[in-house]
Amino acid sequence: QVQLVESGGGLVQAGDSLRLSCAASGRTFKSYAMGWFRQAPGKEREFVAAVSWNGGSTYYANSVKGRFTISRDNAKNTVYLQMNSLKLEDTAVYYCAAYYSGSSHLAQRENEYAYWGQGTQVTVSS
């Protein structure tokens, strides 16, 4: 079992940066691939980024590639999402998710992730 708690959301202006954190419980954090998803009002939840168990592989949605960076610190049981050059369309609730994986495969579909956090709101204003 893994419990995930996101933090770091808030209200920022377009062009600003924000870093989200996701703290995981459990001693086997390093056995899990991690991902970030987001859900904007009136839209379905969508994949944002994923990182492999050892941080060696990452994958991004085209909409955030070059602006967002996912990383993890296995010693701190934490995964991060650094968001730069934020746009109005980045406004959403951001969710951290995890699934057990010892490979470099990075899942992009929701149903591949077994554990989810409660979400943190990111609002980008003009």
JSON list of C-alpha atoms in Angstrom, two decimals:
[
{"chain": "A", "resi": 1, "resn": "GLN", "atom": "CA", "xyz": [0.00, 0.00, 0.00]},
{"chain": "A", "resi": 2, "resn": "VAL", "atom": "CA", "xyz": [1.14, 3.50, -0.83]},
{"chain": "A", "resi": 3, "resn": "GLN", "atom": "CA", "xyz": [-0.47, 6.68, 0.40]},
{"chain": "A", "resi": 4, "resn": "LEU", "atom": "CA", "xyz": [0.18, 9.86, -1.54]},
{"chain": "A", "resi": 5, "resn": "VAL", "atom": "CA", "xyz": [-0.19, 13.45, -0.38]},
{"chain": "A", "resi": 6, "resn": "GLU", "atom": "CA", "xyz": [0.28, 16.34, -2.79]},
{"chain": "A", "resi": 7, "resn": "SER", "atom": "CA", "xyz": [1.26, 19.87, -1.83]},
{"chain": "A", "resi": 8, "resn": "GLY", "atom": "CA", "xyz": [2.52, 23.07, -3.41]},
{"chain": "A", "resi": 9, "resn": "GLY", "atom": "CA", "xyz": [-0.50, 24.14, -5.38]},
{"chain": "A", "resi": 10, "resn": "GLY", "atom": "CA", "xyz": [-1.71, 27.71, -5.40]},
{"chain": "A", "resi": 11, "resn": "LEU", "atom": "CA", "xyz": [-2.64, 30.81, -7.37]},
{"chain": "A", "resi": 12, "resn": "VAL", "atom": "CA", "xyz": [0.02, 32.18, -9.71]},
{"chain": "A", "resi": 13, "resn": "GLN", "atom": "CA", "xyz": [0.19, 34.46, -12.71]},
{"chain": "A", "resi": 14, "resn": "ALA", "atom": "CA", "xyz": [0.82, 33.37, -16.25]},
{"chain": "A", "resi": 15, "resn": "GLY", "atom": "CA", "xyz": [4.54, 32.95, -16.83]},
{"chain": "A", "resi": 16, "resn": "ASP", "atom": "CA", "xyz": [5.28, 32.13, -13.20]},
{"chain": "A", "resi": 17, "resn": "SER", "atom": "CA", "xyz": [6.72, 28.90, -11.84]},
{"chain": "A", "resi": 18, "resn": "LEU", "atom": "CA", "xyz": [5.43, 26.49, -9.23]},
{"chain": "A", "resi": 19, "resn": "ARG", "atom": "CA", "xyz": [6.73, 23.25, -7.79]},
{"chain": "A", "resi": 20, "resn": "LEU", "atom": "CA", "xyz": [4.39, 20.50, -6.68]},
{"chain": "A", "resi": 21, "resn": "SER", "atom": "CA", "xyz": [5.45, 17.82, -4.26]},
{"chain": "A", "resi": 22, "resn": "CYS", "atom": "CA", "xyz": [3.98, 14.41, -3.60]},
{"chain": "A", "resi": 23, "resn": "ALA", "atom": "CA", "xyz": [5.00, 12.65, -0.40]},
{"chain": "A", "resi": 24, "resn": "ALA", "atom": "CA", "xyz": [4.55, 8.90, -0.31]},
{"chain": "A", "resi": 25, "resn": "SER", "atom": "CA", "xyz": [4.25, 6.61, 2.66]},
{"chain": "A", "resi": 26, "resn": "GLY", "atom": "CA", "xyz": [5.75, 3.16, 2.81]},
{"chain": "A", "resi": 27, "resn": "ARG", "atom": "CA", "xyz": [9.21, 1.68, 2.63]},
{"chain": "A", "resi": 28, "resn": "THR", "atom": "CA", "xyz": [8.89, 0.47, -0.94]},
{"chain": "A", "resi": 29, "resn": "PHE", "atom": "CA", "xyz": [8.53, 3.85, -2.64]},
{"chain": "A", "resi": 30, "resn": "LYS", "atom": "CA", "xyz": [11.50, 3.14, -4.88]},
{"chain": "A", "resi": 31, "resn": "SER", "atom": "CA", "xyz": [9.61, 0.18, -6.34]},
{"chain": "A", "resi": 32, "resn": "TYR", "atom": "CA", "xyz": [6.93, 2.41, -7.81]},
{"chain": "A", "resi": 33, "resn": "ALA", "atom": "CA", "xyz": [6.80, 4.42, -10.97]},
{"chain": "A", "resi": 34, "resn": "MET", "atom": "CA", "xyz": [5.19, 7.79, -10.37]},
{"chain": "A", "resi": 35, "resn": "GLY", "atom": "CA", "xyz": [3.04, 10.04, -12.45]},
{"chain": "A", "resi": 36, "resn": "TRP", "atom": "CA", "xyz": [1.25, 13.36, -12.42]},
{"chain": "A", "resi": 37, "resn": "PHE", "atom": "CA", "xyz": [-2.19, 13.87, -13.90]},
{"chain": "A", "resi": 38, "resn": "ARG", "atom": "CA", "xyz": [-4.45, 16.90, -13.96]},
{"chain": "A", "resi": 39, "resn": "GLN", "atom": "CA", "xyz": [-8.12, 17.65, -14.34]},
{"chain": "A", "resi": 40, "resn": "ALA", "atom": "CA", "xyz": [-9.41, 21.01, -15.48]},
{"chain": "A", "resi": 41, "resn": "PRO", "atom": "CA", "xyz": [-13.00, 22.09, -14.81]},
{"chain": "A", "resi": 42, "resn": "GLY", "atom": "CA", "xyz": [-15.39, 20.33, -17.14]},
{"chain": "A", "resi": 43, "resn": "LYS", "atom": "CA", "xyz": [-12.68, 18.14, -18.63]},
{"chain": "A", "resi": 44, "resn": "GLU", "atom": "CA", "xyz": [-11.46, 14.61, -18.16]},
{"chain": "A", "resi": 45, "resn": "ARG", "atom": "CA", "xyz": [-8.35, 13.88, -16.18]},
{"chain": "A", "resi": 46, "resn": "GLU", "atom": "CA", "xyz": [-5.27, 13.81, -18.37]},
{"chain": "A", "resi": 47, "resn": "PHE", "atom": "CA", "xyz": [-1.72, 12.55, -18.14]},
{"chain": "A", "resi": 48, "resn": "VAL", "atom": "CA", "xyz": [0.99, 15.14, -17.47]},
{"chain": "A", "resi": 49, "resn": "ALA", "atom": "CA", "xyz": [4.25, 13.37, -16.73]},
{"chain": "A", "resi": 50, "resn": "ALA", "atom": "CA", "xyz": [5.77, 10.15, -15.38]},
{"chain": "A", "resi": 51, "resn": "VAL", "atom": "CA", "xyz": [9.06, 9.04, -13.93]},
{"chain": "A", "resi": 52, "resn": "SER", "atom": "CA", "xyz": [10.46, 5.54, -13.56]},
{"chain": "A", "resi": 53, "resn": "TRP", "atom": "CA", "xyz": [11.29, 3.92, -10.22]},
{"chain": "A", "resi": 54, "resn": "ASN", "atom": "CA", "xyz": [14.89, 5.13, -10.26]},
{"chain": "A", "resi": 55, "resn": "GLY", "atom": "CA", "xyz": [14.34, 8.46, -11.99]},
{"chain": "A", "resi": 56, "resn": "GLY", "atom": "CA", "xyz": [16.20, 7.27, -15.03]},
{"chain": "A", "resi": 57, "resn": "SER", "atom": "CA", "xyz": [13.30, 7.62, -17.44]},
{"chain": "A", "resi": 58, "resn": "THR", "atom": "CA", "xyz": [10.76, 10.37, -17.79]},
{"chain": "A", "resi": 59, "resn": "TYR", "atom": "CA", "xyz": [7.89, 11.05, -20.16]},
{"chain": "A", "resi": 60, "resn": "TYR", "atom": "CA", "xyz": [5.76, 14.12, -20.73]},
{"chain": "A", "resi": 61, "resn": "ALA", "atom": "CA", "xyz": [2.55, 15.09, -22.39]},
{"chain": "A", "resi": 62, "resn": "ASN", "atom": "CA", "xyz": [3.17, 17.27, -25.42]},
{"chain": "A", "resi": 63, "resn": "SER", "atom": "CA", "xyz": [1.28, 20.13, -23.79]},
{"chain": "A", "resi": 64, "resn": "VAL", "atom": "CA", "xyz": [3.87, 20.45, -21.00]},
{"chain": "A", "resi": 65, "resn": "LYS", "atom": "CA", "xyz": [7.05, 19.22, -22.67]},
{"chain": "A", "resi": 66, "resn": "GLY", "atom": "CA", "xyz": [9.84, 21.75, -22.25]},
{"chain": "A", "resi": 67, "resn": "ARG", "atom": "CA", "xyz": [8.02, 23.59, -19.45]},
{"chain": "A", "resi": 68, "resn": "PHE", "atom": "CA", "xyz": [7.48, 20.93, -16.77]},
{"chain": "A", "resi": 69, "resn": "THR", "atom": "CA", "xyz": [10.04, 18.65, -15.16]},
{"chain": "A", "resi": 70, "resn": "ILE", "atom": "CA", "xyz": [9.24, 15.57, -13.11]},
{"chain": "A", "resi": 71, "resn": "SER", "atom": "CA", "xyz": [11.80, 14.23, -10.66]},
{"chain": "A", "resi": 72, "resn": "ARG", "atom": "CA", "xyz": [11.97, 12.09, -7.56]},
{"chain": "A", "resi": 73, "resn": "ASP", "atom": "CA", "xyz": [14.01, 11.72, -4.42]},
{"chain": "A", "resi": 74, "resn": "ASN", "atom": "CA", "xyz": [13.76, 8.13, -3.21]},
{"chain": "A", "resi": 75, "resn": "ALA", "atom": "CA", "xyz": [15.56, 8.98, 0.01]},
{"chain": "A", "resi": 76, "resn": "LYS", "atom": "CA", "xyz": [12.72, 11.39, 0.84]},
{"chain": "A", "resi": 77, "resn": "ASN", "atom": "CA", "xyz": [9.90, 9.30, -0.65]},
{"chain": "A", "resi": 78, "resn": "THR", "atom": "CA", "xyz": [8.91, 12.32, -2.71]},
{"chain": "A", "resi": 79, "resn": "VAL", "atom": "CA", "xyz": [8.19, 13.08, -6.33]},
{"chain": "A", "resi": 80, "resn": "TYR", "atom": "CA", "xyz": [8.19, 16.60, -7.70]},
{"chain": "A", "resi": 81, "resn": "LEU", "atom": "CA", "xyz": [6.68, 18.45, -10.61]},
{"chain": "A", "resi": 82, "resn": "GLN", "atom": "CA", "xyz": [8.49, 21.67, -11.46]},
{"chain": "A", "resi": 83, "resn": "MET", "atom": "CA", "xyz": [6.22, 23.82, -13.60]},
{"chain": "A", "resi": 84, "resn": "ASN", "atom": "CA", "xyz": [7.69, 26.77, -15.45]},
{"chain": "A", "resi": 85, "resn": "SER", "atom": "CA", "xyz": [6.18, 29.27, -17.87]},
{"chain": "A", "resi": 86, "resn": "LEU", "atom": "CA", "xyz": [2.72, 28.49, -16.60]},
{"chain": "A", "resi": 87, "resn": "LYS", "atom": "CA", "xyz": [-0.21, 29.18, -18.90]},
{"chain": "A", "resi": 88, "resn": "LEU", "atom": "CA", "xyz": [-3.87, 29.79, -18.22]},
{"chain": "A", "resi": 89, "resn": "GLU", "atom": "CA", "xyz": [-4.64, 26.36, -19.61]},
{"chain": "A", "resi": 90, "resn": "ASP", "atom": "CA", "xyz": [-2.50, 24.73, -16.93]},
{"chain": "A", "resi": 91, "resn": "THR", "atom": "CA", "xyz": [-5.20, 25.57, -14.40]},
{"chain": "A", "resi": 92, "resn": "ALA", "atom": "CA", "xyz": [-6.40, 22.27, -12.94]},
{"chain": "A", "resi": 93, "resn": "VAL", "atom": "CA", "xyz": [-6.37, 19.97, -9.98]},
{"chain": "A", "resi": 94, "resn": "TYR", "atom": "CA", "xyz": [-3.10, 18.07, -10.10]},
{"chain": "A", "resi": 95, "resn": "TYR", "atom": "CA", "xyz": [-2.95, 14.48, -8.92]},
{"chain": "A", "resi": 96, "resn": "CYS", "atom": "CA", "xyz": [-0.01, 12.33, -8.01]},
{"chain": "A", "resi": 97, "resn": "ALA", "atom": "CA", "xyz": [-0.27, 8.62, -8.82]},
{"chain": "A", "resi": 98, "resn": "ALA", "atom": "CA", "xyz": [1.81, 5.48, -8.44]},
{"chain": "A", "resi": 99, "resn": "TYR", "atom": "CA", "xyz": [2.04, 1.92, -9.71]},
{"chain": "A", "resi": 100, "resn": "TYR", "atom": "CA", "xyz": [4.38, -0.93, -8.91]},
{"chain": "A", "resi": 101, "resn": "SER", "atom": "CA", "xyz": [7.08, -1.19, -11.52]},
{"chain": "A", "resi": 102, "resn": "GLY", "atom": "CA", "xyz": [10.70, -2.29, -11.65]},
{"chain": "A", "resi": 103, "resn": "SER", "atom": "CA", "xyz": [11.11, -1.46, -15.31]},
{"chain": "A", "resi": 104, "resn": "SER", "atom": "CA", "xyz": [11.65, 1.71, -17.29]},
{"chain": "A", "resi": 105, "resn": "HIS", "atom": "CA", "xyz": [8.14, 1.49, -18.77]},
{"chain": "A", "resi": 106, "resn": "LEU", "atom": "CA", "xyz": [6.14, 4.63, -18.10]},
{"chain": "A", "resi": 107, "resn": "ALA", "atom": "CA", "xyz": [2.38, 4.37, -18.01]},
{"chain": "A", "resi": 108, "resn": "GLN", "atom": "CA", "xyz": [0.21, 7.15, -19.36]},
{"chain": "A", "resi": 109, "resn": "ARG", "atom": "CA", "xyz": [-3.24, 5.72, -18.77]},
{"chain": "A", "resi": 110, "resn": "GLU", "atom": "CA", "xyz": [-5.12, 6.24, -15.53]},
{"chain": "A", "resi": 111, "resn": "ASN", "atom": "CA", "xyz": [-6.08, 2.61, -15.16]},
{"chain": "A", "resi": 112, "resn": "GLU", "atom": "CA", "xyz": [-2.43, 1.60, -14.98]},
{"chain": "A", "resi": 113, "resn": "TYR", "atom": "CA", "xyz": [-1.97, 3.53, -11.76]},
{"chain": "A", "resi": 114, "resn": "ALA", "atom": "CA", "xyz": [-3.00, 1.81, -8.55]},
{"chain": "A", "resi": 115, "resn": "TYR", "atom": "CA", "xyz": [-2.62, 4.60, -6.03]},
{"chain": "A", "resi": 116, "resn": "TRP", "atom": "CA", "xyz": [-3.76, 8.21, -6.12]},
{"chain": "A", "resi": 117, "resn": "GLY", "atom": "CA", "xyz": [-3.43, 11.32, -4.02]},
{"chain": "A", "resi": 118, "resn": "GLN", "atom": "CA", "xyz": [-6.25, 13.69, -3.20]},
{"chain": "A", "resi": 119, "resn": "GLY", "atom": "CA", "xyz": [-5.07, 16.40, -5.56]},
{"chain": "A", "resi": 120, "resn": "THR", "atom": "CA", "xyz": [-3.83, 19.97, -5.24]},
{"chain": "A", "resi": 121, "resn": "GLN", "atom": "CA", "xyz": [-5.32, 22.97, -7.01]},
{"chain": "A", "resi": 122, "resn": "VAL", "atom": "CA", "xyz": [-3.20, 25.03, -9.39]},
{"chain": "A", "resi": 123, "resn": "THR", "atom": "CA", "xyz": [-4.77, 28.21, -10.70]},
{"chain": "A", "resi": 124, "resn": "VAL", "atom": "CA", "xyz": [-3.03, 30.36, -13.29]},
{"chain": "A", "resi": 125, "resn": "SER", "atom": "CA", "xyz": [-4.36, 33.88, -13.75]},
{"chain": "A", "resi": 126, "resn": "SER", "atom": "CA", "xyz": [-3.66, 36.48, -16.42]}
]
